[in-house]
Tab-separated table of C-alpha atoms and ligand atoms in Angstrom:
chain	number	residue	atom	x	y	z
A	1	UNK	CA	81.523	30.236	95.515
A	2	UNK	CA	83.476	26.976	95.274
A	3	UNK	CA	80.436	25.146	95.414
A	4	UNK	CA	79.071	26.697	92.154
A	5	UNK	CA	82.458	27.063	90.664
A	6	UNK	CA	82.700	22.942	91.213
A	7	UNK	CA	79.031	22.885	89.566
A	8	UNK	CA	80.042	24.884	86.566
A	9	UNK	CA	83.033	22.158	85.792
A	10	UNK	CA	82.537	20.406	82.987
A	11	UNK	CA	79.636	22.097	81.085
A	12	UNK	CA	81.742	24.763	80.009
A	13	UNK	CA	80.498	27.669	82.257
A	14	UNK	CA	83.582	27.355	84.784
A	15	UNK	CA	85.850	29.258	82.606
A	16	UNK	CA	83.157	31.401	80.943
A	17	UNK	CA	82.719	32.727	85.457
A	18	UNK	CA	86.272	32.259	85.709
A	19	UNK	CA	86.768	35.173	82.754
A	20	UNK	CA	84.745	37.324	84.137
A	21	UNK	CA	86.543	37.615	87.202
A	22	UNK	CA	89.750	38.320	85.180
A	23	UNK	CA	87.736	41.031	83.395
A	24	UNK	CA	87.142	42.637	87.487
A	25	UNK	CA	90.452	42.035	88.244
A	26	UNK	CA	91.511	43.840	85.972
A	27	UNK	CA	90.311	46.703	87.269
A	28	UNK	CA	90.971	46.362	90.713
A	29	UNK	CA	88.393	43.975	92.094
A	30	UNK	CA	90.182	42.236	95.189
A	31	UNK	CA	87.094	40.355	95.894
A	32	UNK	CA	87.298	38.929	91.975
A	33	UNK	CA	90.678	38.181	92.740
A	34	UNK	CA	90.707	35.943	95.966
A	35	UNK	CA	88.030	34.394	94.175
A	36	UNK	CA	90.091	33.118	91.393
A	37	UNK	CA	92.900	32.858	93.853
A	38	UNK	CA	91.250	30.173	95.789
A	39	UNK	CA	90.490	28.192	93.067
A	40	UNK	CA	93.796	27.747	91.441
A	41	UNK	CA	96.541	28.355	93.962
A	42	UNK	CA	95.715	25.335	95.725
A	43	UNK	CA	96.205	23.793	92.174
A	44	UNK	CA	99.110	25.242	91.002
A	45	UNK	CA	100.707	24.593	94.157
A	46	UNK	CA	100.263	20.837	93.203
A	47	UNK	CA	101.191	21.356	90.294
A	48	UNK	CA	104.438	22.779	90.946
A	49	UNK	CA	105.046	19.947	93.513
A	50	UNK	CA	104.411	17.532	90.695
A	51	UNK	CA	107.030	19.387	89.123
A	52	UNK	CA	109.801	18.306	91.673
A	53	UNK	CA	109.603	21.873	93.264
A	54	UNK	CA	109.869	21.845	97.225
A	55	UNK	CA	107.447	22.747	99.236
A	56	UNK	CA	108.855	26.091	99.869
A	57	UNK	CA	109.456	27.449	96.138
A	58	UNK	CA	106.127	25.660	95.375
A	59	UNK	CA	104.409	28.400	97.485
A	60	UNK	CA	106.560	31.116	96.373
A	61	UNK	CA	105.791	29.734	92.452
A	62	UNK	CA	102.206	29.813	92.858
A	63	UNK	CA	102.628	33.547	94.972
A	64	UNK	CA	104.696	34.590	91.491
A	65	UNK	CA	101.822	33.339	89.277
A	66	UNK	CA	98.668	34.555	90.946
A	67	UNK	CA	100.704	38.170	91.213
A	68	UNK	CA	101.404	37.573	87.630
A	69	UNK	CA	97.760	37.335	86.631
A	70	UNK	CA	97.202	40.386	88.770
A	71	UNK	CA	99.616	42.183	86.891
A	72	UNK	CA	98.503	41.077	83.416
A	73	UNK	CA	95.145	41.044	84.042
A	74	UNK	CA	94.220	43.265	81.670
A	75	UNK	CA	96.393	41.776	78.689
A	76	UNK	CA	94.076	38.623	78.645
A	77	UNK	CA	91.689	38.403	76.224
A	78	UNK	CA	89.231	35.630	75.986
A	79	UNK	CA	89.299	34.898	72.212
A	80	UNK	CA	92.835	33.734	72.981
A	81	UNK	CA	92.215	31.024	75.045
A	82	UNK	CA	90.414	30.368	78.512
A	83	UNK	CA	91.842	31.182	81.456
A	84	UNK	CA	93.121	28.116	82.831
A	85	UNK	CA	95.574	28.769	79.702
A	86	UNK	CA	96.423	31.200	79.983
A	87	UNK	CA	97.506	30.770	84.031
A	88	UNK	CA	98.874	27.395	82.849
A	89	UNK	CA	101.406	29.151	80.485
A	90	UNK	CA	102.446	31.919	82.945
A	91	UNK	CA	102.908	29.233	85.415
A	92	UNK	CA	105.008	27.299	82.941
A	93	UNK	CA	107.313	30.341	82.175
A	94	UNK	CA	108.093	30.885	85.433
A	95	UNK	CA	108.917	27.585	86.390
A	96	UNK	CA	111.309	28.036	83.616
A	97	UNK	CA	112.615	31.229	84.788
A	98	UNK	CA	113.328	29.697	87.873
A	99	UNK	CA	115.009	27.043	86.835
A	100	UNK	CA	117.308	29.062	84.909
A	101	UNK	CA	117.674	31.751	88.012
A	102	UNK	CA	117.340	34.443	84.932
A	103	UNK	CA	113.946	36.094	83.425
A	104	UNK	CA	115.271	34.693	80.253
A	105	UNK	CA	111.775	35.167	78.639
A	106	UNK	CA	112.229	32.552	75.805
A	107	UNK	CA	108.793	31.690	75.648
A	108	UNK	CA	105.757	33.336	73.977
A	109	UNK	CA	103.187	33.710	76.469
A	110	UNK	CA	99.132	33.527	75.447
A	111	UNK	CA	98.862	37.115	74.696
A	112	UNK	CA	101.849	37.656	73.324
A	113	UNK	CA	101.198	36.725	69.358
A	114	UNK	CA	100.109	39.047	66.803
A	115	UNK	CA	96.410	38.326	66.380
A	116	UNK	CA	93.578	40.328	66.314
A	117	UNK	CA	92.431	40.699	70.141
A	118	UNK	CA	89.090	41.671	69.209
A	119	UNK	CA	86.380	40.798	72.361
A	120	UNK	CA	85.162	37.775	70.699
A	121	UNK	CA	81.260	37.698	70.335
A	122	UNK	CA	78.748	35.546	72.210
A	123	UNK	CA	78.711	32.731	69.700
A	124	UNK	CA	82.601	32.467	69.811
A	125	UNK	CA	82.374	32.201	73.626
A	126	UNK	CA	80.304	29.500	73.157
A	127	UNK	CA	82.663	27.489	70.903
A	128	UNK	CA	85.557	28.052	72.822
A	129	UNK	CA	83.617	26.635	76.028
A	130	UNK	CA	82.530	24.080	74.437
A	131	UNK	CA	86.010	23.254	72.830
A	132	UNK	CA	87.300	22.924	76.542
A	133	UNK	CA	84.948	20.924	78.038
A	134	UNK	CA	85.504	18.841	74.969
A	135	UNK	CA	89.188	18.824	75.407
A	136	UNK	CA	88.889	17.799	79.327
A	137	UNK	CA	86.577	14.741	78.084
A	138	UNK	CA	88.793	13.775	75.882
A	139	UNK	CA	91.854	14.267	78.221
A	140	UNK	CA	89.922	11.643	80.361
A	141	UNK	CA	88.953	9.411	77.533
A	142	UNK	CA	92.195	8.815	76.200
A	143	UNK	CA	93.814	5.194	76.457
A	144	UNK	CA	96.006	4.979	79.810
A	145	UNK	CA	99.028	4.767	77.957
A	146	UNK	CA	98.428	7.919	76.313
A	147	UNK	CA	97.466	9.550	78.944
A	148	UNK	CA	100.775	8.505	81.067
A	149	UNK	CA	102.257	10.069	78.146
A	150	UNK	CA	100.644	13.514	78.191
A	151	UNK	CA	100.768	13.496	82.108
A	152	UNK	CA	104.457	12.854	82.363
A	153	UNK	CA	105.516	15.159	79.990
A	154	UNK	CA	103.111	17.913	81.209
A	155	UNK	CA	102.898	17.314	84.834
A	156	UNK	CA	106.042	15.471	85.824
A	157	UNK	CA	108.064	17.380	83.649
A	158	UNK	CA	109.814	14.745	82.009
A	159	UNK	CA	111.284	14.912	78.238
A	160	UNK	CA	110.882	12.428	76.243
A	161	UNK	CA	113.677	10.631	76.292
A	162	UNK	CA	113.181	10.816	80.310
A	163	UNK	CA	109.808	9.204	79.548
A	164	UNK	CA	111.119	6.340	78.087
A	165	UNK	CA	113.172	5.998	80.019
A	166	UNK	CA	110.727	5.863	83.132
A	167	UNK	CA	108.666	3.570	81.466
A	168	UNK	CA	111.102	1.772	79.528
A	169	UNK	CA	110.067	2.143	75.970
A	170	UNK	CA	111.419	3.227	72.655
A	171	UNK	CA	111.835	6.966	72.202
A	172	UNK	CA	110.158	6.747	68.747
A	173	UNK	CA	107.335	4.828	70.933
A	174	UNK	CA	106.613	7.765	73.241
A	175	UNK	CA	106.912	10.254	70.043
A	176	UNK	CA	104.313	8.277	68.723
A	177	UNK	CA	102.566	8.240	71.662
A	178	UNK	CA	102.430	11.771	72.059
A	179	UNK	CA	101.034	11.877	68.268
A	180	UNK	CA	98.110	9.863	68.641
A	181	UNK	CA	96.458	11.581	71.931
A	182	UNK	CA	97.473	14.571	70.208
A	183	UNK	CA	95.754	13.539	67.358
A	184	UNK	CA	92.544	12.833	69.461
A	185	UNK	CA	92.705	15.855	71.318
A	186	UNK	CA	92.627	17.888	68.387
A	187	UNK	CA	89.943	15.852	66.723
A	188	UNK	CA	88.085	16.868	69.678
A	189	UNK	CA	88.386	20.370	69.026
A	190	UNK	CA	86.796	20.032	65.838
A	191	UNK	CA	90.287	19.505	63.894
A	192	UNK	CA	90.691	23.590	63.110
A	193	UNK	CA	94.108	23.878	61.642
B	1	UNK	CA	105.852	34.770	54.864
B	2	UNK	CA	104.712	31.007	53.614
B	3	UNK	CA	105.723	28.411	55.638
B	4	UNK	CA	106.266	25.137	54.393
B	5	UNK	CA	108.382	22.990	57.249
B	6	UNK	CA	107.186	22.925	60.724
B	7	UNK	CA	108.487	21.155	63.635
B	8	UNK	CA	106.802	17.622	64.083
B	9	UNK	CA	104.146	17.810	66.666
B	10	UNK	CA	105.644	15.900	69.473
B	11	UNK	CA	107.910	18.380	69.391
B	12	UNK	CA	105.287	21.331	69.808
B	13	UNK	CA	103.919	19.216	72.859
B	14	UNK	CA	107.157	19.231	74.604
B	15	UNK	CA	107.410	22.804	73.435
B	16	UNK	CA	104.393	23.461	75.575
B	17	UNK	CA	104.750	21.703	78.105
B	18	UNK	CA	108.004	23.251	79.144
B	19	UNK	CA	109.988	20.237	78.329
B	20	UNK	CA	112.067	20.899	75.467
B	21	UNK	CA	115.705	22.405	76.281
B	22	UNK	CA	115.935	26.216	76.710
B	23	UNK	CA	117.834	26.269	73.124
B	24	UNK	CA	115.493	24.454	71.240
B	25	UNK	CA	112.887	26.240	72.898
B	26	UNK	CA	114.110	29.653	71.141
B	27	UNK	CA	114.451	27.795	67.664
B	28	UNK	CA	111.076	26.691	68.014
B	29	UNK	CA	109.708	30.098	69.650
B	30	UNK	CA	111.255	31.895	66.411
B	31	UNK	CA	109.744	29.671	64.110
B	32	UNK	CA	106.434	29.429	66.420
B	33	UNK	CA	106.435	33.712	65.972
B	34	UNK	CA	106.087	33.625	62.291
B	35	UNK	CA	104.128	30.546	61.837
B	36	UNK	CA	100.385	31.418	62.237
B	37	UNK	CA	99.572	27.798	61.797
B	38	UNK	CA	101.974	26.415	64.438
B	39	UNK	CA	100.791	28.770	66.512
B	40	UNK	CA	97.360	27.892	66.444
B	41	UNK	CA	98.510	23.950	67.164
B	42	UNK	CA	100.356	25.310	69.836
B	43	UNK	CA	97.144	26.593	71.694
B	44	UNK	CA	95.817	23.522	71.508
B	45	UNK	CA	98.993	21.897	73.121
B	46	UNK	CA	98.672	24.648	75.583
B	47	UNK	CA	94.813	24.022	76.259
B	48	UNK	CA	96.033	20.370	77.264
B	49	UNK	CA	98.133	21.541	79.674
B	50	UNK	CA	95.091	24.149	80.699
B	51	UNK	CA	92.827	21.423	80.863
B	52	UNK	CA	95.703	19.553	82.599
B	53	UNK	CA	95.793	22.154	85.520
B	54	UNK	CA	92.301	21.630	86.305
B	55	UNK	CA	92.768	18.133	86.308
B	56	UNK	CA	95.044	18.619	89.408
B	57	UNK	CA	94.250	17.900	92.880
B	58	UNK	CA	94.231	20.851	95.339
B	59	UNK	CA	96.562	20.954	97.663
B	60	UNK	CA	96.094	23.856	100.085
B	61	UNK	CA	98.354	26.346	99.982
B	62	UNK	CA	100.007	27.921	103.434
B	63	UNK	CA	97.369	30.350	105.132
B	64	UNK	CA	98.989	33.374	104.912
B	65	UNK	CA	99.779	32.712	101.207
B	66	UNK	CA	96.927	35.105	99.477
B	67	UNK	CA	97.500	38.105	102.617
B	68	UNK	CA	101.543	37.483	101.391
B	69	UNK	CA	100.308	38.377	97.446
B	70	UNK	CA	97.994	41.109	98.424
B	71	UNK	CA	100.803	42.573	99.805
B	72	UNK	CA	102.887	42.061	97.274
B	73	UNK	CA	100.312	43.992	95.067
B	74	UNK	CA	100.347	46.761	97.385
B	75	UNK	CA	104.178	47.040	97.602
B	76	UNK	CA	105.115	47.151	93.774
B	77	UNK	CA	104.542	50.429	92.091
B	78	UNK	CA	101.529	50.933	90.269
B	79	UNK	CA	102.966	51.642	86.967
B	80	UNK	CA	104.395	48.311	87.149
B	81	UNK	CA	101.084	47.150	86.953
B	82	UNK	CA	100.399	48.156	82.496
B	83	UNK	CA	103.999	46.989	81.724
B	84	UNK	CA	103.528	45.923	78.333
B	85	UNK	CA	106.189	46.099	75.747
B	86	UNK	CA	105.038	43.800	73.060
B	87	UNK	CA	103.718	46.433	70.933
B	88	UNK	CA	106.766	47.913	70.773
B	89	UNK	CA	109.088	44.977	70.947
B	90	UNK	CA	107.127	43.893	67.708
B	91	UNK	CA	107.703	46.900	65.723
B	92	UNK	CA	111.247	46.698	66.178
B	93	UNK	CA	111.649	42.832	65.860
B	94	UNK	CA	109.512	43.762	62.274
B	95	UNK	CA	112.163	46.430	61.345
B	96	UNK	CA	115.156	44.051	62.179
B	97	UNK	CA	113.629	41.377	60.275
B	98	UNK	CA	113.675	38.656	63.297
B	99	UNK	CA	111.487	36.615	65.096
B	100	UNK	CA	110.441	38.271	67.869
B	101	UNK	CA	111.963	36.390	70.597
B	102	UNK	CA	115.236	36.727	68.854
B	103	UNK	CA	115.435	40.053	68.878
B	104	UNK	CA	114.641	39.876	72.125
B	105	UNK	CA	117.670	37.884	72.760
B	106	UNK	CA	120.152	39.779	70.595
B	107	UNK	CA	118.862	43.257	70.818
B	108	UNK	CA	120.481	44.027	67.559
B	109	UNK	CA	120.010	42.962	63.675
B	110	UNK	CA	121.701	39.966	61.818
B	111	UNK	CA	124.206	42.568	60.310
B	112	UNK	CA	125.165	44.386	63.829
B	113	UNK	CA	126.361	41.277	65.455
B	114	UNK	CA	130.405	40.372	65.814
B	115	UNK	CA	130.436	37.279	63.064
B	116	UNK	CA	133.063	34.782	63.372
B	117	UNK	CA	134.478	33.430	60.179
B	118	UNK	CA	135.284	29.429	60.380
B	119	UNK	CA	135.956	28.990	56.511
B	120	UNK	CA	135.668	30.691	53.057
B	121	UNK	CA	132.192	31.834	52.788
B	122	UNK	CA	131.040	30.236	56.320
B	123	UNK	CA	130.985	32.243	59.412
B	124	UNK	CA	129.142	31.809	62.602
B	125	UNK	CA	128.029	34.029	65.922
B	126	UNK	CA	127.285	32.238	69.163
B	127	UNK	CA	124.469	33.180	71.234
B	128	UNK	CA	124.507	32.770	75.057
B	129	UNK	CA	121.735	31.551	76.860
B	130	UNK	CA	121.041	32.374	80.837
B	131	UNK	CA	123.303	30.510	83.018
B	132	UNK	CA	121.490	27.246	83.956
B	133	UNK	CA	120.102	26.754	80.189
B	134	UNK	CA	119.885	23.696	78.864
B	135	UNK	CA	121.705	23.585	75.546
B	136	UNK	CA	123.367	25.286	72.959
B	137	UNK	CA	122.615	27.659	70.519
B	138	UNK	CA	124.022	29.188	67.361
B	139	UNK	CA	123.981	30.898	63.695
B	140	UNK	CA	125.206	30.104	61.088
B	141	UNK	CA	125.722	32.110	58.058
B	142	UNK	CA	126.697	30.689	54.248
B	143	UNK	CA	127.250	32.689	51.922
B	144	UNK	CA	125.045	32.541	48.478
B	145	UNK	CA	125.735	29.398	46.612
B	146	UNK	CA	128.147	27.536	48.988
B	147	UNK	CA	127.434	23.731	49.676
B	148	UNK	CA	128.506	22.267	52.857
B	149	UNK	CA	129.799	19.026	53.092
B	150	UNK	CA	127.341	16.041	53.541
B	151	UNK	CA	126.702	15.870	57.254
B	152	UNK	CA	124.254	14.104	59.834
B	153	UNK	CA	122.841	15.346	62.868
B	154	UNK	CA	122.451	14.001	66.254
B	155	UNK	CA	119.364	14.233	68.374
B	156	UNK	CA	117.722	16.918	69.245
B	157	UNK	CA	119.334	19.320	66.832
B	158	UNK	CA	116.877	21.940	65.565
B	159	UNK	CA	117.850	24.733	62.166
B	160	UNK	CA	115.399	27.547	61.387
B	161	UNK	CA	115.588	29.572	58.638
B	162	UNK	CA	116.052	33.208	59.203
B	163	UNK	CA	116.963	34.658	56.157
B	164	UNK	CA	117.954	32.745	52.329
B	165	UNK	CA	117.216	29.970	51.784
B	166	UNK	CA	118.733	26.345	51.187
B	167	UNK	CA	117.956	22.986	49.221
B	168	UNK	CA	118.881	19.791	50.491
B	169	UNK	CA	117.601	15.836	49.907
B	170	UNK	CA	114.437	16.973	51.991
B	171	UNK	CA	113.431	19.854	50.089
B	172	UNK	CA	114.057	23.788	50.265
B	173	UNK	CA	114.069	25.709	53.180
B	174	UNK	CA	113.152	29.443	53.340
B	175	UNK	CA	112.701	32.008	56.076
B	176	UNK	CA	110.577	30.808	58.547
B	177	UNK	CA	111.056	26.658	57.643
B	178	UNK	CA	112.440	24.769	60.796
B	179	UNK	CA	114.594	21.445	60.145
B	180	UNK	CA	113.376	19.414	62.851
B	181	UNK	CA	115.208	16.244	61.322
B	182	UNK	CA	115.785	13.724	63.718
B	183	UNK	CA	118.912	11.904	63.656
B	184	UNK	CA	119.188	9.332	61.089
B	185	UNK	CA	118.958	11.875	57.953
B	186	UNK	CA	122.020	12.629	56.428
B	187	UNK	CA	122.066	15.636	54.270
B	188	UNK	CA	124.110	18.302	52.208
B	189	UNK	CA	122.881	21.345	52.220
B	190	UNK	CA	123.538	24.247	49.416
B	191	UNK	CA	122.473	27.673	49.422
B	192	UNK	CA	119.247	27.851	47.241
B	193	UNK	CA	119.103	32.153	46.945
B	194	UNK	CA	120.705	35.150	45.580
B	195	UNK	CA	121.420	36.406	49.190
B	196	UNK	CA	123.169	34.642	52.035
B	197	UNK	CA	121.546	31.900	54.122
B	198	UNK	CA	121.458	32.549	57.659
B	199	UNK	CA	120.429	29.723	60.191
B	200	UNK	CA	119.175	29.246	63.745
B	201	UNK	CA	120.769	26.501	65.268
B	202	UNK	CA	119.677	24.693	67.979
B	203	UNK	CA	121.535	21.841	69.932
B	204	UNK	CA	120.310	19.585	72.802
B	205	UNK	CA	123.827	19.257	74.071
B	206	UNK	CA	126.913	21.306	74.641
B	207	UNK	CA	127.962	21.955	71.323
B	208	UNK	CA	130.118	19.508	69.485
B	209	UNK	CA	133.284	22.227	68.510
B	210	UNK	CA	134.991	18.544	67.005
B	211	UNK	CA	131.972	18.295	65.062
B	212	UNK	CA	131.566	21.296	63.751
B	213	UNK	CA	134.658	21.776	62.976
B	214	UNK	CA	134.484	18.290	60.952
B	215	UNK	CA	132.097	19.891	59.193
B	216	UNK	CA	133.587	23.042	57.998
B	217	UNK	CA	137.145	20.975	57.169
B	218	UNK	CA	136.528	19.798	53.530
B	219	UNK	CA	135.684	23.916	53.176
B	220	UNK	CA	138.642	24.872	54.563
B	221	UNK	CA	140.549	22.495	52.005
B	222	UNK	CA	138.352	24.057	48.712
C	301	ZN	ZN1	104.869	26.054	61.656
């Protein structure tokens, strides 16, 4: 299963295989589940470290998350976003919660806005794939010093005045760093506003 | 609702990538709630960080860890399992006029909560984040057709609209606009509706009591 998830990267497919095993999971497939759990635990796991978590609450982080998407299995809905998202943002709020020792629940997660949760159709899918393997190219075409930019702020965790800090520049340089990926990125998804 | 002022996009990004402090979070979560086209930039901030994720190296995780989360799924009650308030939390959030994570926060409407008057026409209601939160947050309400003094604003200060509205040398702000200023505008805002103007405030850093109380002063003296 790896082997094909690893061959679906990049064209688009991974997260079309990785929303389908959401879909079982939510009702109960186990199988679908350690599936998707051996994918992204080992991820999120290094993602938390990243995140200046220790070892030990990285584990228990990444047993939160992945009991979290169990849980809420059934909220996510494709049209939203893809999967990795949608993890991504559950994994962010909890961090958060953490960090705060409180289930504060500030942010909005994925499903949590009032739009229309129709199942989207086929040719949606298919634009929303594409949009992500677009994004990830673009992720890896940006200039380095964007890219330090976008990494620091969303793996290492740093705000931007941290950033600048770190790599000694303006604050109004990083802001403006942080613009012009962003700009790219978005370009990349076709510039939908 | 139309918007018309939205938080600059840098902002967004730190928004989501769990960067920004816990009190601008809110402001920008409230404003985020009724903005339909912030919240479609913030899904693309959010696919970064998604697109980020898979980006990551693997690290393996402890052996027991998925046996540890099975178990976890057989422990907790099934019921547990379709816990989903939003529906409902979005009625009532709609029938208190507030953002949703607001009234999430307060629990009660704009007019329920224990006001604090600081001057003629100026009163204000502190909210308190969970212990550990980073920054401060507050609101502020002026009455209709009261000007405060002219003021600036240090970083990472952060005003949504709520309810009102107000006019200042940037332009007018109605429900839903967010004030996401930066630090080297001054301005002097006056109430710009029949109604009240009631504000979000957001603040980086412990609140300032000196300064807002510098602000408030020349009121006091009218
Ligand atoms: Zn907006």
């Amino acid at each position: 299963m790896t082997d094909s998830i690893k061959q679906f990267q990049g064209n688009g497919r991974l997260q079309d295989e990785m929303a389908a095993l959401v879909a079982r999971i939510a009702k109960g497939d186990r199988e679908a589940f350690a599936t998707l759990f051996n994918y992204y635990a080992p991820r999120l796991k290094s993602f938390m470290l990243r995140r200046s978590a220790d070892p030990e609450t990285a584990e228990e982080l990444v047993q939160e998350t992945m009991l979290a998407v169990w849980n809420r299995a059934s909220s996510f809905s494709p049209a939203k976003g893809s999967v990795t998202t949608w993890i991504y943002t559950i994994a962010r709020n909890l961090r958060i919660d953490r960090l705060r020792r409180q289930p504060a629940q500030t942010f909005y997660d994925i499903d949590d806005f009032d739009e229309p949760s129709a199942e989207p159709s086929t040719e949606e899918r298919l634009i929303q794939n594409e949009s992500e393997a677009q994004i990830a190219s673009a992720i890896e075409a940006l200039p380095k010093e964007q890219l330090d930019v976008i990494s620091l702020s969303y793996v290492d965790d740093l705000s931007q005045s941290e950033i600048a800090e770190r790599l000694d520049v303006p604050l109004g340089t990083v802001k403006s760093r942080m613009r012009l990926a962003y700009q790219k990125l978005r370009d990349a998804l076709g510039g939908q506003s | 609702m139309r918007v018309h002022h939205h938080p600059d996009c840098a902002t967004l990004m730190a928004y989501a990538s769990g960067t920004l402090s816990e009190a601008l979070t809110m402001v920008v979560a409230c404003h985020v709630a009724w903005c339909p086209q912030c919240q479609r930039e913030l899904r693309c901030h959010e696919e970064t960080g998604g697109a980020i994720i898979d980006r990551m190296e693997a690290v393996p995780v402890k052996p027991g860890c998925l046996d540890a989360v099975l178990q976890r799924i057989d422990a907790e009650c099934r019921e547990a399992r379709a816990r989903d308030c939003a529906p409902e939390l979005a009625g009532e959030a709609h029938r208190m006029g507030l953002p949703r994570p607001l009234c999430r926060l307060l629990g009660r409407s704009l007019d329920q909560l224990a006001w604090r008057r600081i001057a003629p026409g100026v009163a204000v209601y502190r909210i308190n984040l969970a212990r550990g939160a980073r920054g401060r947050l507050m609101l502020m309400r002026i009455a209709s057709g009261k000007a405060l003094p002219r003021h600036g604003h240090s970083a990472g200060e952060m005003t949504m609209v709520l309810r009102g509205a107000y006019r200042d040398e940037v332009g007018r702000f109605a429900m839903g606009d967010i004030a996401d200023l930066g630090h080297d505008i001054e301005h002097k805002p006056v109430t710009d509706s029949g109604a009240d103007c009631i504000c979000l405030i957001g603040s980086e850093r412990p609140w300032r009591l000196r300064g807002l109380l510098r602000l408030v002063q020349p009121i006091l003296r009218l």
